[in-house]
Structure formats: C-alpha cells, structure tokens
Amino acid sequence: MTLRIRCQQCSVRSCAPCSALTAATADQLARIVHRRRIPAGQILYGGPDRAKTFSIIVEGVVKLVNVQPDGSNQIVGLQFPSEFVGRPFVEGAPLVAEAATDLEVCAFSGSAFETLMQTHADLERTIFKRTLDDLDFARQWMSMIARKTAEERVASLLMLIASKFRDKARDGRQAVAGLEFNLPLSRTEIAECLGLRLETVSRQFAALKAEGIITTGRRRGLKVADMAALGERAQGLVHA
Amino acid sequence: MTLRIRCQQCSVRSCAPCSALTAATADQLARIVHRRRIPAGQILYGGPDRAKTFSIIVEGVVKLVNVQPDGSNQIVGLQFPSEFVGRPFVEGAPLVAEAATDLEVCAFSGSAFETLMQTHADLERTIFKRTLDDLDFARQWMSMIARKTAEERVASLLMLIASKFRDKARDGRQAVAGLEFNLPLSRTEIAECLGLRLETVSRQFAALKAEGIITTGRRRGLKVADMAALGERAQGLVHA
DNA sequence: TGTTTCGTTTGATTTCCATCAATTCGCGTC
DNA sequence: GACGCGAATTGATGGAAATCAAACGAAACA
C-alpha cells in the first residue's frame, strides 16, 4: 500500500485513494484528473442540472443533502479531505452533493471516470470498499440520530468534525489538547445534520460552553478545550 | 438482462441477482450455492462467532441490528426476498444480521464467494450496485427518522413492508386493494426500526386502526384497508 | 458612522413522545 | 378449562425539544 502515483496536479503527500491502485491505473487516472477550486454552495452532483462529476476532496467539506418535498433539507452525509464524492451508475441521484465550504478537489469528468472504473478492476474495488465504509457509517449515524438526546447528538457531531481536524493536525504534529478550528457548518446546517432545530443546537452549544468543554470564537470559530469530556457527552459514537 | 442462470437449487422464477451476470459467472455461482432454511433469531453474520456468510434471501426477512453499548438495539436495515445479505472485505462488521422471521436463503460460504467476486468482475459490479442502492436507501431512511413524527414513521414502515408484499402478490396477480399479510417484526422491533418506544408504536397502530386505514388480526396479522391513506400518512417516503 | 441584513442567541410556551404503571390478550402447558 | 408467560394495549404523568417570538451581534453597504 505504498504510494504508487504522484498525481501531477496534486500536492497531497500521501494520496490515500491512489495508494491502493496499481501503477498503471494510477497513471490513467492522472491523465484525466484536474485540480479545481470550488466555492461554497456549488453543487458537485445532483440537483437540477444533473451534472455528473467525481471528485476527491483535497481541502474543505462537502455535504450530502436530501431535499424533502416540503422544502426542508436533511444532511445525510459529510465528506472530508481525502474522501471520494460521486455516485456511479445512476443518472438521477436521489440527493445533492454541495460544497459546505470552499473546496479544493481533484475532479474527474463523469464519463471518463466511469469508463476507467469499468476497465480497471482495482479502481472499481477501491470505490466499492469506500462505498461499503460509507454505508457502515450511514447506519451508525442513523442509530445516533434515532436514539440520542440533543446534547449527545451535538457532541457526537463535534467529535466527528474535531477528529478530522485532529487527524490533519497530527500530520503537522500539532498539539492534540485544545484543538481549535473553524466549523465547516452553520448552526442551521448542524441542525439539518442532527434532526434538530437550530435553536436547540444553539442551546446545546451554550450548555457545552457553560461547562467549559468548548469555547466559541467569532464567526464559526470553535475550540475544544476538553476532548475527553466531549467524547463522554457523545456517548460512544463510532467515529470513522 | 434476461435470466441467464437457472440456479439448480433455486425455485425462484426470475432470480434478480443472477440475471445481471454472465452465463459463466452464474455457472460458477451455481456450484457453490446451497439452499438453506434458517430459523428466526439466527445470526447470518456479525456477532460473537463472526461467521462470514453471504446469502440471497428467497423467503423471509433479515434485520440488520446495531447493538448499542448500553444494550439497546437499533435496526438499521431490513432485507427482503431477492436481496443480498453480506458484508464483503471486512472481518468484524459493525452490525449483526439476524433472521427476523424463518428464512429460506441461497447461501454461499464467505471465502468461496469472495474469491469468486474477485475473479468475476460482473459479480463484483452487481454487488457494488446493490451496495450503492442500499446506501441511498439508508440515507433516505435516515432523513425519515430525523424529521418525521411517530405517526409518519409508523406509516412509512408499514408502507415499505406492504409494498414488498404487494410486489410479491403482483407476481401471482393478486388484488392490490385490501392487502393482507403477517408483519415480519414485533412491536419492539418496529420501535427499534423507527427510533421510537414500543408503547408509541402501539398507540400509532391504534390510531391508524381507529381511522380505518388498517386492521390488525391476531398475532402479527395486518390488513391495509386504505393504501392511499397510509401513503398520505407516510408523507412521501421514497420506498425502494 | 448609521443602517441593513443575516446568522445566532435567548426567552416563553406548547406539543409530542418517553416513561412509569397497570391491564388485557393470545398462546402454550399442565 | 385454569394457570402462567410474554407480547401488546391502554392510561397517567413528566420532560425534552419544537415552536413562537424577540433581541443581539457581526459583517456589508452606503
């Protein structure tokens, strides 16, 4: 599982999705990849235009949104750096992938990527395995939403996000305690993730602040002062 | 997509999973399949013994259960006849697949099936596509649980189950109105599906009965008198 | 510097579901 | 048929989050 490709347009050190591929496949991939910057709010796939693209996130967060008939949104998944965004084999995916923050991605045109996937079994298997992991995670998340209280849900989401930032920080050998970052989601979006209303989310933030577990900076700034305590509140979410 | 295989031990008319395969692959599959009867409550995969099997359900319903650290169960998926049950590529799946009713399945030993999948791309793709469908469905279901009221949830689950029985009934050209069948789940299990308590489920059943939308027979018997009204209560669940 | 606007916070009240508790029903057993 | 058991129903009550409503804060604009 060593790194077999240095994606020419890709500065990521260890390109996780590519590392499982053969040199030949990685080479083919490198020919159709193009680095793109995508502003927050832009649709990656789904929605009215039905643009079909596949991407690997280099920087930023993508939200997978289920638009309900009554107009409300439900966020059913978040994709973080190094993760894959796309829905092979169908034209009209039932959900919309939207940039939650400004993004930097390795993008592949839908047709080229699908063709490549059908001729290179190792690529298909890599995406297949990620899909299985996504499915496991979606089911874990479902359990979380079905059973937990508002406090536990908010803590779980913060743990999930914080753990992603912690992983990134570790690459740069940053301190684990007192993790500080900008939330990639608004209060409304957090509520849409958790099946709560934004007022409830706000109150839970206030409660966590009052207990000294987190502090909020201006805008979307957040500092997790006590990761262990936050984990306790999350009550054992399996964070991938 | 015509039927390419007649699974020698399989009486199912049009074997959906097999129909997408090449004759060669179907032939290989037929060699390692064995029909089994499985009593309700038996574990198909996951759990302490970690037995790894793959199955296609011929008759009955399988529940995918997430066992929480506090001992409560959350049902995160149901598999019906013609559907695939198994989790390739990992040893310790994070959930347990358990027979909700007595089953009849086409079973494959884990190792043989995985080997076959890795040498026959069409088989792998078939399972891949099903996994993607499962993922879509899990996310739809998550939205349902996150947003809907108890009444809508119960109606949604009954619609889902009823639609499966309706599909089966259609094969035999049965009447669509006044659909009658035995629920594959207890009240407790229904509650575990929906993130509710069993008392709440029972009350919603009572409400639907009072409105004349359903009638309950003895044991797990259920008759859907007004499918359209039930669908209204479900408020637009996308039932796969 | 004021004004507008959007996101967030805080407060008051209501609603729905969980919880606790008791009863009934269906089914197997003696 | 009487008993016992587990599952399901029904009732009473409390609590957590939704809802309604208002105020606040931080950018964005003139």
XYZ file of C-alpha atoms (C1' of nucleotides) in Angstrom:
540
model
C 0.000 0.000 0.000
C 2.793 2.410 -0.740
C 2.134 5.484 -2.739
C 2.263 4.427 -6.367
C 1.333 7.659 -8.019
C 2.249 11.243 -7.665
C -0.775 12.906 -9.121
C 0.904 15.623 -11.125
C -1.521 18.271 -10.087
C -1.782 17.026 -6.576
C 0.253 18.297 -3.679
C -1.255 15.936 -1.149
C 1.542 13.947 0.421
C 0.012 10.544 0.735
C -2.886 10.333 -1.645
C -4.997 7.746 0.161
C -7.352 6.807 -2.681
C -4.495 6.383 -5.111
C -2.285 4.319 -2.858
C -4.362 1.173 -3.267
C -4.156 1.286 -7.046
C -1.733 -0.284 -9.451
C 0.762 1.980 -11.162
C -0.999 1.536 -14.492
C -4.373 2.594 -13.142
C -2.925 5.500 -11.234
C -1.259 6.606 -14.407
C -4.536 6.530 -16.303
C -6.224 8.456 -13.507
C -3.547 11.112 -13.512
C -4.308 11.783 -17.172
C -7.936 12.698 -16.593
C -7.675 14.453 -13.261
C -7.777 18.193 -12.984
C -7.448 20.235 -9.856
C -10.293 22.640 -9.250
C -11.302 25.233 -6.735
C -14.988 25.253 -5.925
C -16.732 27.973 -3.934
C -19.026 27.134 -1.024
C -22.579 26.473 -2.120
C -21.750 24.996 -5.507
C -23.333 21.668 -6.412
C -20.993 18.778 -7.161
C -23.673 16.397 -8.312
C -27.428 16.053 -8.213
C -29.776 18.974 -8.374
C -31.474 20.446 -11.420
C -28.527 20.439 -13.832
C -27.691 16.820 -13.019
C -24.024 17.422 -13.611
C -22.203 14.174 -13.046
C -18.734 14.547 -11.648
C -16.448 12.530 -9.437
C -14.035 14.201 -7.069
C -11.578 13.538 -4.330
C -11.561 16.284 -1.758
C -8.202 17.885 -1.096
C -9.431 20.662 1.156
C -12.857 21.583 2.513
C -16.083 19.764 3.352
C -18.925 18.515 1.154
C -22.425 17.964 2.493
C -24.814 15.396 1.056
C -28.279 16.874 1.250
C -31.629 15.222 0.962
C -34.120 17.822 -0.197
C -37.512 16.939 1.222
C -40.760 17.526 -0.644
C -41.770 20.083 1.995
C -38.647 22.116 1.229
C -36.683 21.275 4.342
C -33.195 19.877 3.988
C -31.722 16.873 5.669
C -27.966 16.428 5.598
C -27.273 12.703 5.310
C -23.522 12.732 4.994
C -20.368 14.797 5.196
C -17.254 14.214 3.132
C -13.873 15.394 4.324
C -10.432 15.743 2.725
C -9.134 12.581 1.013
C -12.677 11.259 0.674
C -14.466 10.436 -2.553
C -17.549 12.261 -3.798
C -19.686 10.798 -6.538
C -22.491 8.391 -7.331
C -21.616 5.903 -10.074
C -24.102 4.014 -12.242
C -27.135 6.272 -11.929
C -28.169 9.429 -13.667
C -30.534 10.987 -11.164
C -29.046 10.506 -7.747
C -31.648 10.992 -5.027
C -29.524 13.550 -3.222
C -27.418 16.621 -3.799
C -23.732 16.987 -3.012
C -22.956 20.583 -2.197
C -19.778 22.350 -1.135
C -20.264 23.258 2.532
C -17.075 25.311 2.451
C -14.773 26.497 -0.307
C -13.204 23.415 -1.761
C -10.105 22.233 -3.443
C -10.687 18.966 -5.254
C -9.212 16.530 -7.714
C -12.024 16.329 -10.239
C -12.766 13.733 -12.900
C -15.354 14.049 -15.606
C -18.178 11.608 -15.071
C -17.891 9.690 -18.311
C -14.112 9.358 -18.276
C -14.056 8.169 -14.696
C -16.837 5.653 -15.155
C -15.157 4.259 -18.242
C -11.918 3.930 -16.371
C -13.674 2.266 -13.480
C -15.194 -0.322 -15.779
C -11.885 -1.240 -17.341
C -9.714 -1.156 -14.221
C -10.950 -3.559 -11.585
C -8.644 -2.206 -8.888
C -10.178 1.250 -9.216
C -13.658 -0.181 -9.033
C -12.788 -2.192 -5.965
C -11.323 0.826 -4.237
C -14.513 2.796 -4.790
C -16.563 -0.240 -3.821
C -14.764 -0.526 -0.491
C -15.286 3.146 0.208
C -18.956 2.736 -0.564
C -19.174 -0.099 1.947
C -17.483 2.084 4.540
C -19.903 4.910 3.754
C -22.784 2.504 4.213
C -21.490 1.344 7.578
C -21.063 4.919 8.655
C -24.512 5.975 7.446
C -26.022 3.203 9.539
C -24.018 4.181 12.590
C -25.141 7.751 12.122
C -28.727 6.611 11.755
C -28.542 4.868 15.128
C -27.142 8.031 16.615
C -29.978 10.166 15.347
C -32.618 7.637 16.270
C -31.614 7.192 19.883
C -29.571 10.003 21.270
C -30.532 13.222 23.009
C -29.856 16.664 21.595
C -26.755 17.078 23.749
C -25.362 13.720 22.682
C -26.025 14.476 19.036
C -24.295 17.832 19.100
C -21.356 16.368 20.992
C -21.168 13.487 18.513
C -21.021 15.791 15.523
C -18.418 17.985 17.145
C -16.373 14.888 17.939
C -16.630 13.752 14.353
C -15.514 17.098 12.969
C -12.874 17.595 15.628
C -11.416 14.152 14.950
C -10.995 15.047 11.280
C -9.178 18.216 12.171
C -7.122 16.371 14.741
C -6.041 13.843 12.129
C -4.994 16.653 9.867
C -3.209 18.412 12.694
C -1.333 15.215 13.505
C 0.211 15.210 10.077
C 1.751 18.503 11.071
C 2.474 17.242 14.584
C 0.260 19.798 16.276
C -0.939 19.646 19.852
C -3.883 17.357 20.483
C -5.251 19.189 23.505
C -7.028 22.467 22.961
C -7.890 21.734 19.366
C -9.043 24.868 17.544
C -10.650 25.181 14.134
C -13.453 26.746 12.122
C -16.648 24.757 11.921
C -17.435 23.882 8.322
C -21.165 24.165 9.013
C -23.585 26.846 10.129
C -25.945 26.275 13.050
C -28.719 25.616 10.584
C -26.622 23.000 8.797
C -25.663 21.366 12.074
C -29.344 21.146 12.907
C -30.007 19.626 9.468
C -27.349 17.004 10.182
C -28.782 16.014 13.518
C -32.520 16.149 13.031
C -32.798 19.097 15.417
C -33.852 22.742 15.150
C -31.215 25.400 15.092
C -32.410 26.890 18.396
C -31.841 23.552 20.071
C -28.359 23.329 18.608
C -27.595 26.808 19.857
C -28.742 25.903 23.341
C -26.564 22.809 23.393
C -23.579 24.885 22.336
C -24.357 27.241 25.185
C -24.523 24.322 27.607
C -21.187 22.907 26.440
C -19.664 26.366 26.748
C -21.060 26.776 30.253
C -19.388 23.524 31.253
C -16.072 24.662 29.854
C -15.901 21.861 27.313
C -15.808 24.179 24.320
C -15.401 27.850 23.617
C -16.695 29.586 20.535
C -14.769 32.263 18.735
C -16.226 34.766 16.386
C -17.911 33.539 13.259
C -17.528 29.775 13.088
C -14.534 29.503 15.322
C -14.535 26.669 17.818
C -12.083 25.472 20.389
C -12.469 22.097 22.023
C -10.983 22.570 25.463
C -11.772 19.110 26.800
C -11.854 16.442 24.156
C -12.379 13.645 26.672
C -15.397 15.328 28.226
C -16.829 15.958 24.767
C -16.375 12.282 23.995
C -18.267 11.377 27.141
C -21.166 13.535 26.062
C -21.140 11.851 22.678
C -21.666 8.534 24.477
C -19.728 6.280 22.212
C -20.313 7.305 18.661
C -18.110 5.223 16.430
C -16.306 7.988 14.611
C -14.743 6.581 11.473
C -30.971 -8.607 -18.635
C -32.725 -11.844 -19.335
C -32.420 -14.754 -16.987
C -29.087 -16.354 -17.700
C -28.997 -18.942 -14.996
C -31.353 -21.411 -13.531
C -29.905 -21.897 -10.108
C -30.288 -25.633 -9.765
C -31.428 -25.483 -6.202
C -33.458 -22.373 -6.706
C -37.134 -22.304 -7.443
C -37.344 -18.526 -7.727
C -38.711 -17.695 -11.135
C -36.640 -14.706 -12.106
C -33.594 -14.671 -9.929
C -32.895 -10.930 -9.891
C -29.307 -11.046 -8.643
C -28.337 -13.673 -11.161
C -29.959 -12.040 -14.155
C -27.268 -9.392 -14.499
C -24.489 -11.956 -14.628
C -22.793 -13.682 -17.492
C -23.535 -17.335 -18.043
C -20.019 -18.286 -16.961
C -20.261 -16.449 -13.667
C -23.743 -17.724 -12.988
C -22.463 -21.217 -13.611
C -19.670 -20.761 -11.088
C -22.108 -19.375 -8.566
C -24.446 -22.288 -9.011
C -21.613 -24.601 -7.989
C -21.068 -23.062 -4.596
C -24.639 -22.194 -3.682
C -26.621 -24.253 -1.257
C -30.205 -23.710 -0.227
C -30.736 -23.400 3.493
C -33.572 -22.936 5.903
C -32.785 -20.664 8.815
C -34.982 -20.247 11.888
C -35.944 -16.810 13.173
C -33.369 -15.360 15.524
C -30.323 -16.976 13.957
C -27.383 -14.735 13.127
C -26.300 -14.566 9.472
C -23.193 -12.529 10.085
C -21.624 -10.443 12.807
C -21.995 -11.183 16.475
C -19.692 -13.220 18.669
C -18.972 -16.134 16.329
C -18.145 -13.820 13.436
C -19.333 -16.359 10.924
C -18.946 -14.865 7.500
C -21.595 -15.874 5.049
C -23.258 -14.362 2.014
C -26.863 -15.064 1.180
C -29.637 -14.148 -1.152
C -32.985 -14.236 0.553
C -35.595 -16.424 -1.062
C -38.223 -16.133 1.624
C -38.407 -14.184 4.876
C -36.919 -11.000 6.274
C -33.493 -10.219 7.720
C -32.899 -7.353 10.117
C -29.589 -5.515 10.382
C -29.102 -4.622 14.002
C -26.765 -2.184 15.593
C -26.153 -3.265 19.175
C -25.508 -0.180 21.269
C -23.045 -0.125 24.156
C -25.963 0.430 26.550
C -27.562 -2.804 25.376
C -30.378 -1.318 23.327
C -30.796 -2.374 19.735
C -31.213 -0.182 16.717
C -32.407 -1.782 13.495
C -30.636 -0.011 10.641
C -31.877 -2.033 7.718
C -34.261 -4.720 6.540
C -33.578 -7.154 3.737
C -36.409 -8.789 1.840
C -36.655 -11.661 -0.643
C -34.287 -11.396 -3.637
C -32.000 -9.095 -1.676
C -28.378 -9.746 -0.824
C -27.092 -10.128 2.721
C -23.411 -9.916 3.492
C -20.523 -7.573 4.148
C -17.540 -8.205 1.894
C -13.971 -7.204 2.648
C -14.076 -6.911 6.411
C -13.845 -9.423 9.206
C -15.644 -7.662 12.009
C -18.686 -5.955 10.566
C -20.024 -3.289 12.902
C -23.500 -4.779 12.894
C -25.374 -8.026 13.167
C -27.608 -9.564 10.513
C -30.314 -11.636 12.169
C -33.236 -13.577 10.776
C -36.357 -11.630 11.736
C -38.541 -14.474 10.511
C -37.869 -18.013 9.438
C -35.824 -17.803 6.279
C -35.137 -19.614 3.117
C -31.903 -18.470 1.527
C -29.380 -19.232 -1.164
C -26.216 -19.323 0.907
C -22.576 -19.048 -0.140
C -19.601 -19.678 2.064
C -17.720 -16.477 2.752
C -14.385 -17.449 1.312
C -15.752 -19.051 -1.837
C -17.981 -16.116 -2.594
C -15.300 -13.528 -2.013
C -12.875 -15.405 -4.194
C -15.450 -15.609 -6.928
C -16.203 -11.928 -6.583
C -12.561 -11.059 -7.012
C -12.172 -13.073 -10.158
C -15.501 -12.250 -11.793
C -15.910 -8.528 -12.330
C -19.574 -8.796 -13.283
C -20.408 -10.372 -9.933
C -18.484 -7.709 -8.088
C -20.239 -4.973 -10.020
C -23.637 -6.459 -9.276
C -22.914 -6.449 -5.560
C -21.393 -2.988 -5.847
C -24.556 -1.619 -7.423
C -26.671 -3.167 -4.731
C -24.447 -1.616 -2.109
C -24.943 1.785 -3.701
C -28.694 1.245 -3.655
C -28.505 0.203 -0.012
C -26.558 3.356 0.739
C -29.144 5.545 -0.986
C -31.873 3.814 0.925
C -30.099 4.091 4.267
C -29.790 7.823 3.724
C -33.436 8.163 2.790
C -34.359 6.243 5.889
C -32.106 8.435 7.988
C -33.962 11.509 6.732
C -37.210 9.849 7.633
C -36.158 9.123 11.183
C -34.599 12.528 11.663
C -37.599 14.576 10.615
C -40.842 12.699 10.811
C -43.388 12.297 13.576
C -44.246 8.980 15.179
C -47.329 8.582 13.002
C -45.396 9.278 9.818
C -42.669 6.862 10.807
C -45.033 4.012 11.527
C -46.943 4.672 8.323
C -43.670 4.796 6.375
C -42.524 1.435 7.698
C -45.886 -0.158 7.028
C -45.791 1.249 3.504
C -42.337 -0.179 2.995
C -43.320 -3.619 4.205
C -46.667 -3.548 2.437
C -45.019 -2.580 -0.845
C -42.754 -5.619 -0.609
C -45.716 -7.895 -0.083
C -47.621 -6.132 -2.833
C -44.764 -6.743 -5.249
C -44.770 -10.388 -4.347
C -48.536 -10.551 -4.634
C -48.372 -8.983 -8.095
C -46.318 -11.876 -9.339
C -49.284 -14.002 -8.519
C -51.693 -11.342 -9.820
C -53.416 -10.764 -6.515
C -55.665 -7.864 -5.678
C -53.867 -4.659 -4.742
C -56.613 -3.270 -2.534
C -57.059 -4.780 0.894
C -53.545 -6.156 1.113
C -53.196 -8.639 3.956
C -50.089 -10.196 5.411
C -48.200 -11.050 8.598
C -45.810 -8.421 9.863
C -42.261 -9.763 9.920
C -41.493 -7.698 13.029
C -42.741 -7.475 16.596
C -43.828 -4.142 18.087
C -40.497 -3.936 19.843
C -38.647 -4.464 16.578
C -40.772 -1.879 14.802
C -39.884 0.560 17.553
C -36.206 -0.337 17.119
C -36.501 0.419 13.412
C -38.049 3.803 13.912
C -36.303 5.234 16.932
C -39.499 5.057 18.983
C -40.683 3.176 22.043
C -42.963 0.224 21.661
C -45.804 1.965 23.502
C -45.699 4.774 20.988
C -45.782 2.297 18.118
C -48.759 0.585 19.687
C -50.598 3.885 20.003
C -49.949 4.751 16.374
C -51.296 1.370 15.340
C -54.379 2.106 17.398
C -54.770 5.493 15.724
C -54.465 4.006 12.238
C -56.998 1.350 13.190
C -59.391 3.980 14.538
C -59.216 5.790 11.208
C -59.972 2.619 9.306
C -56.678 2.642 7.438
C -55.520 -0.693 8.806
C -56.954 -3.574 10.767
C -54.902 -5.936 12.866
C -55.549 -9.612 13.020
C -54.402 -11.906 15.750
C -50.716 -12.283 16.356
C -48.858 -10.300 13.698
C -51.620 -10.191 11.157
C -52.173 -6.896 9.386
C -54.549 -5.728 6.706
C -54.017 -2.476 4.912
C -57.503 -1.328 4.033
C -56.569 2.008 2.510
C -53.135 2.012 0.933
C -53.525 5.545 -0.406
C -54.404 6.952 3.001
C -51.458 5.096 4.519
C -49.223 6.653 1.886
C -50.507 10.090 2.826
C -49.612 9.475 6.439
C -46.156 8.391 5.373
C -45.738 11.781 3.727
C -43.678 10.828 0.737
C -41.173 8.251 1.815
C -39.252 7.051 -1.184
C -39.887 3.346 -0.887
C -37.339 1.478 -2.943
C -20.931 56.408 11.417
C -25.533 54.791 10.787
C -28.361 51.254 8.561
C -29.474 46.868 6.708
C -29.147 42.114 6.802
C -28.212 37.563 8.107
C -26.858 34.338 11.477
C -27.089 33.432 16.241
C -28.665 33.698 20.922
C -32.068 33.825 24.490
C -36.801 33.586 26.424
C -41.750 31.796 26.978
C -44.899 28.382 25.818
C -46.705 24.219 23.692
C -46.530 19.695 21.851
C -45.169 15.193 21.320
C -43.133 11.348 22.891
C -40.788 8.773 26.760
C -41.570 6.949 30.925
C -43.858 4.592 34.587
C -47.611 1.632 35.665
C -51.464 -1.405 35.193
C -54.309 -4.286 32.388
C -55.513 -7.257 28.602
C -54.745 -10.519 25.035
C -53.007 -14.592 22.839
C -50.808 -18.871 23.236
C -48.672 -22.842 25.200
C -48.685 -26.016 29.190
C -50.337 -28.621 32.918
C -60.595 -25.224 31.441
C -57.209 -22.995 34.673
C -52.764 -21.272 35.003
C -48.552 -18.787 33.579
C -45.866 -16.273 30.437
C -44.595 -12.955 27.022
C -46.344 -9.552 23.900
C -49.412 -5.889 23.216
C -52.530 -2.401 24.765
C -54.109 1.428 27.478
C -53.714 5.109 30.959
C -51.413 8.932 33.602
C -47.621 11.929 34.020
C -43.265 14.366 33.158
C -39.662 16.061 30.331
C -37.122 17.210 26.199
C -37.283 19.502 22.169
C -40.292 22.163 18.857
C -42.399 26.275 18.189
C -43.278 31.110 18.544
C -41.179 35.410 19.413
C -37.818 38.867 20.372
C -33.206 40.641 20.903
C -28.484 40.635 19.866
C -24.073 40.635 17.206
C -21.179 40.799 13.387
C -20.317 41.683 8.662
C -21.701 44.620 4.409
C -23.319 48.689 2.461
C -23.990 53.387 1.585
